[in-house]
Short mmCIF file of C-alpha atoms and ligand atoms in Angstrom, two decimals:
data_model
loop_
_atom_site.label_atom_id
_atom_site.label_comp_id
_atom_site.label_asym_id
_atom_site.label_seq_id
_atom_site.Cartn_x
_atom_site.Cartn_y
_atom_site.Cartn_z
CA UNK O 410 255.71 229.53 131.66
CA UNK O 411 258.26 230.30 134.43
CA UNK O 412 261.76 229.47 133.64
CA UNK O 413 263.64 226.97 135.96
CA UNK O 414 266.45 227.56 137.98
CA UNK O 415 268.27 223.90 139.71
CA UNK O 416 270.47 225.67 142.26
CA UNK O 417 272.91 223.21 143.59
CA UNK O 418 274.12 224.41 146.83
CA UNK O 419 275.06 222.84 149.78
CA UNK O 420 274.73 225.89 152.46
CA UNK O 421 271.22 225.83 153.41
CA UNK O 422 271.37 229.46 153.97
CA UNK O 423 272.55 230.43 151.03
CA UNK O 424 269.99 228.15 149.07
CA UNK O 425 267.49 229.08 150.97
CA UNK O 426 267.91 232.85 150.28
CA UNK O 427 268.34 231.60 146.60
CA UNK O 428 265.01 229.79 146.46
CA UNK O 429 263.05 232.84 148.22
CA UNK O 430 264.22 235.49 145.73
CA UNK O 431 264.63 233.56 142.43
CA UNK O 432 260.87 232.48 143.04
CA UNK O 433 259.51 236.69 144.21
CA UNK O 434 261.62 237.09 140.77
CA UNK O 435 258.89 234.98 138.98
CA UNK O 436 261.17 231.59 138.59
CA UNK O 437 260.78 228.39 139.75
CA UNK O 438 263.12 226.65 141.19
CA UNK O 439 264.51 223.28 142.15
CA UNK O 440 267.54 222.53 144.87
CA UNK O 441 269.92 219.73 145.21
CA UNK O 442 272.42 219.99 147.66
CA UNK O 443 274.79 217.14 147.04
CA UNK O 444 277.11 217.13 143.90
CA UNK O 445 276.33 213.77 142.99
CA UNK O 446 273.07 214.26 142.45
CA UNK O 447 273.24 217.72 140.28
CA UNK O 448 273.80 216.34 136.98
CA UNK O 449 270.98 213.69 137.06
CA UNK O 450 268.58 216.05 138.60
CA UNK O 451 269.54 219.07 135.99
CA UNK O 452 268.69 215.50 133.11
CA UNK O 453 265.25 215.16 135.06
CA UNK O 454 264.74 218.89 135.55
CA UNK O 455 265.50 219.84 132.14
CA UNK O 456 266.09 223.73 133.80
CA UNK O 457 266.91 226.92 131.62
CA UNK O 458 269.95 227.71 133.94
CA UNK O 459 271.73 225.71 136.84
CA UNK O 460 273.36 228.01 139.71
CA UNK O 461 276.57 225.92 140.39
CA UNK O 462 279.00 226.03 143.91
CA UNK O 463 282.02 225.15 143.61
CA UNK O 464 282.77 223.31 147.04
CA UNK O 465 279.97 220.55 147.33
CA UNK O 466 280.15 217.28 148.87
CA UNK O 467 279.89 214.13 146.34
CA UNK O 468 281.06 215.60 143.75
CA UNK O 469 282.65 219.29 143.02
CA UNK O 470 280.84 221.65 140.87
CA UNK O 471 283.70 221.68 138.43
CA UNK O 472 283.02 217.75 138.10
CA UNK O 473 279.43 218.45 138.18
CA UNK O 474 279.93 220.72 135.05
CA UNK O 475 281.73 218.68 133.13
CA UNK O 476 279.01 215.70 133.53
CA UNK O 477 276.54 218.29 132.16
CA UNK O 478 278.64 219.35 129.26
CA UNK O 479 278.90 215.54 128.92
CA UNK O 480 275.41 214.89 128.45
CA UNK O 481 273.34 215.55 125.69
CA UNK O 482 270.12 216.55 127.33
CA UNK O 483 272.36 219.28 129.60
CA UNK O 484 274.88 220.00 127.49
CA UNK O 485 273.87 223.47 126.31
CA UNK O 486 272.43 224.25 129.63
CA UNK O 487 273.31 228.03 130.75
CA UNK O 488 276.00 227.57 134.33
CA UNK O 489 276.47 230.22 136.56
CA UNK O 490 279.24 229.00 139.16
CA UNK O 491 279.52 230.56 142.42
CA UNK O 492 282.79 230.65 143.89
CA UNK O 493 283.65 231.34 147.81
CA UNK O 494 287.77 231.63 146.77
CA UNK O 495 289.84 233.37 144.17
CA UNK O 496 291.39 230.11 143.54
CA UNK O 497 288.14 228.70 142.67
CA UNK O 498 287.33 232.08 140.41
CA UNK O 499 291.06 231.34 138.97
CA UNK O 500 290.77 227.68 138.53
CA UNK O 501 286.99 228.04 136.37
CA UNK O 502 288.41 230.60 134.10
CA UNK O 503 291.37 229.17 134.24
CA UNK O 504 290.15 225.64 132.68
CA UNK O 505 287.49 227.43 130.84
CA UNK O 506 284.89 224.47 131.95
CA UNK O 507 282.17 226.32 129.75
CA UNK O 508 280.56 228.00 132.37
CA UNK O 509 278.30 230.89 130.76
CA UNK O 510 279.44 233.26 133.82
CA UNK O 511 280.30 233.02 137.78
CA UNK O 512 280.06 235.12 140.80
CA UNK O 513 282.20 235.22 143.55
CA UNK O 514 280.66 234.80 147.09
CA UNK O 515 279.57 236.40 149.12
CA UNK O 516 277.26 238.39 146.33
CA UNK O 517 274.90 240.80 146.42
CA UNK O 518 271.31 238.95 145.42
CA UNK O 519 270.51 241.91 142.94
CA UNK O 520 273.85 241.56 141.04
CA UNK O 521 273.28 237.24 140.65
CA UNK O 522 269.70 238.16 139.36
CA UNK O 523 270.97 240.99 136.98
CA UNK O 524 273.49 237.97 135.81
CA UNK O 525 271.21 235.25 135.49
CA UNK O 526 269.17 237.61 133.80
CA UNK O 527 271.90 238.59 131.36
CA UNK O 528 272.66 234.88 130.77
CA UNK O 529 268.68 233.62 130.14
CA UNK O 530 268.55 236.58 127.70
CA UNK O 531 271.81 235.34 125.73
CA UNK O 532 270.92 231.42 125.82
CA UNK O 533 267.56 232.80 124.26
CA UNK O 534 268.60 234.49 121.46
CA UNK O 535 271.23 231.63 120.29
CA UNK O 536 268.26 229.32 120.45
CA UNK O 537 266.05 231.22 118.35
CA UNK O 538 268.83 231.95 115.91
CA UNK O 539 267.93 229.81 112.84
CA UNK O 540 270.64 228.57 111.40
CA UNK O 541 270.10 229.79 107.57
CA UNK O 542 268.69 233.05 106.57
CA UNK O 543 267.63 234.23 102.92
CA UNK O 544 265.47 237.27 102.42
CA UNK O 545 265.70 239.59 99.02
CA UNK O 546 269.56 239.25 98.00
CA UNK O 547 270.69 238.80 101.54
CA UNK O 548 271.49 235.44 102.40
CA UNK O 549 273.05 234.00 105.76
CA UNK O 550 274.90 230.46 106.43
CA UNK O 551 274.91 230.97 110.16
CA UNK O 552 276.61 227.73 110.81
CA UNK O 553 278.91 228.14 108.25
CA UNK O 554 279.30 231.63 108.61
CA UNK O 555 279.18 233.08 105.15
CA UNK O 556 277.53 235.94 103.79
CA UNK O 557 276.63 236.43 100.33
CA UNK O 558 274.68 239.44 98.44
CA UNK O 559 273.12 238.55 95.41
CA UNK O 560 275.15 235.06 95.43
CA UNK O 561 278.29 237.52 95.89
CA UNK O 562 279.95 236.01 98.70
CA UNK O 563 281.12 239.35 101.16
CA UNK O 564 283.48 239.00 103.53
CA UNK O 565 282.93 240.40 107.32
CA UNK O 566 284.87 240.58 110.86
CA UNK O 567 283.79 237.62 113.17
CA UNK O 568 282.00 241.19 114.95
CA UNK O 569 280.61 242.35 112.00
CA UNK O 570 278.87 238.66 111.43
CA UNK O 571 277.65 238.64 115.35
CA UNK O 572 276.07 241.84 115.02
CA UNK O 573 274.45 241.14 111.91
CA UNK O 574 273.23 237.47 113.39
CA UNK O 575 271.80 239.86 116.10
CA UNK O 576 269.90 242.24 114.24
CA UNK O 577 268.54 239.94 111.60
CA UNK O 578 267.55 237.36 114.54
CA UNK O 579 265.74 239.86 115.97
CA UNK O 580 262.69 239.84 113.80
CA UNK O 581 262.24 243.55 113.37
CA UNK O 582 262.45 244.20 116.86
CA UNK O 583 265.37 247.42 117.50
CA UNK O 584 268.77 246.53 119.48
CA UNK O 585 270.16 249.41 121.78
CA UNK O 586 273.58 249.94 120.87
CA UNK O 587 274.31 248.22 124.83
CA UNK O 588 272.71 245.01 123.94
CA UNK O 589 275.09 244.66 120.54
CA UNK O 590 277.88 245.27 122.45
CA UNK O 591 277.35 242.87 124.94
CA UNK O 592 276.54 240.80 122.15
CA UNK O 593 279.76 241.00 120.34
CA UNK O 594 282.13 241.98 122.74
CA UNK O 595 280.38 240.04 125.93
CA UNK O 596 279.38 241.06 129.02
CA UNK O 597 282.90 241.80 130.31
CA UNK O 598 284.21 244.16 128.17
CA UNK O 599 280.50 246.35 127.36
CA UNK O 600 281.88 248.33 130.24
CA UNK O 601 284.94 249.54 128.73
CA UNK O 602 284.29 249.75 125.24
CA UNK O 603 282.23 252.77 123.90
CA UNK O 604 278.99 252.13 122.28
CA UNK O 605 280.19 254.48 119.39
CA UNK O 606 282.33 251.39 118.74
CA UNK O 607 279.44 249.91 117.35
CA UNK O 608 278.33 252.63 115.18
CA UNK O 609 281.57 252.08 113.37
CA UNK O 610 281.23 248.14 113.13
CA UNK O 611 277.80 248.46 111.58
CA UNK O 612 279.15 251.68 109.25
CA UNK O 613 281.37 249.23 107.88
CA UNK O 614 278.85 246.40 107.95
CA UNK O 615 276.76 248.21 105.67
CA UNK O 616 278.80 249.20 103.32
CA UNK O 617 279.98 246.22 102.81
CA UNK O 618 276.85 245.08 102.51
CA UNK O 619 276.36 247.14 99.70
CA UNK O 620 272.24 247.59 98.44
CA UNK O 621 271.47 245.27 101.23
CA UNK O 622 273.22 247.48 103.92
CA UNK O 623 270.18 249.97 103.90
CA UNK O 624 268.01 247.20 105.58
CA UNK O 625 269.93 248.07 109.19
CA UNK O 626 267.96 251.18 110.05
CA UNK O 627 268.90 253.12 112.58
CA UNK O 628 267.54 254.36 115.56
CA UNK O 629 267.90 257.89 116.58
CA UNK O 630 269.85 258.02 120.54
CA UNK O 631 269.00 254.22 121.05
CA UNK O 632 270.15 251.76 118.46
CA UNK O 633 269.46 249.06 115.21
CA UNK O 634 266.65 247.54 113.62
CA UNK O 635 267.14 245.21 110.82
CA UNK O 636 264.19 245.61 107.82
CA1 LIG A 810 279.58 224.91 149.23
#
């Protein structure tokens, strides 16, 4: 099924160019121009990511967030704001609203999409992180964040327990070193920190690990698999 985008914008232009590409990019979509509308219709539409301006009549999209985060049904729905001023870019990480990301206007289409891709991919893999894992004498609280081998309890990094979340959530499947990163160290800061950087946090991961640590296999030039 296609994943839903509610893009509340008010410049008919811009939505307009929104709608076209989001839906040739496989989405569908929904649009609500005025503010006080976008939370009820992101309740109704029950989309996988809302594209949020800032500057809306009714209601402001930092208003508009907060109603989300305020309701239940939306409150773990991804946000991507768009801002038109570096006061508005300031003022949303600033108050840190809980948007998942924003993009300052005017953007390039193929830089939103590789966001809102980014973002859908994240939201994903929370969801289908369980929140309790136990498999041969590894076990995982995720909620409670413990680790324990062979009811040893082992202490890790708040990195070392995100990329371990990662690779066991994965079901088998491998993780390129680039998708850890981003993982652990967000979207942000993959472009400054090596990926070698995560070689070392799973070297360490392992051996804490100790007889468990040999289930993180690795992949030769690409990245982790968890056995
Ligand atoms: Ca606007």
């Amino acid at each position: 099924m296609a994943r839903k985008i509610l893009i509340v914008e008010d410049e008919r232009d811009i939505s307009r160019m929104l709608d076209y590409n989001l839906r040739k990019e496989g989405y569908s979509t929904a649009v609500v121009e005025d503010g006080s509308r976008a939370a009820l219709a992101a309740a109704k539409e029950r989309p996988d990511l809302v594209l949020l301006d800032v500057m809306l009549p009714g209601l402001d999209g930092t208003e508009v967030l907060r109603r989300l985060r305020a309701d239940q049904k939306t409150a773990s729905v991804p946000v991507i704001m768009l801002t038109a001023k570096s006061e508005e870019t300031d003022k949303i990480v600033g108050l840190e609203l809980g948007a998942d990301d924003y993009v300052a206007k005017p953007f390039a289409i193929k830089e939103l999409l590789a966001r809102i891709k980014a973002v859908l991919r994240r939201s994903s893999a929370k969801a289908a992180e369980a929140s309790r894992f136990k498999d041969g004498g590894l076990e995982i609280d995720f909620d409670r964040v413990l680790v324990t081998v062979k009811g040893k309890p082992v202490e890790v990094t708040a990195k070392e327990f995100i990329l371990l979340r990662a690779l066991v959530s994965a079901g088998g499947k491998v993780l390129s070193r680039e998708e850890l990163l981003e993982r652990a160290w967000g979207m942000d800061s993959a472009l400054d920190i090596e990926t070698r950087t995560v070689d070392v946090h799973v070297g360490t991961l392992r051996r804490k690990l100790k007889s468990e640590g040999a289930r993180i296999v690795t992949v030769k030039n690409f990245g982790y698999r968890f056995e």
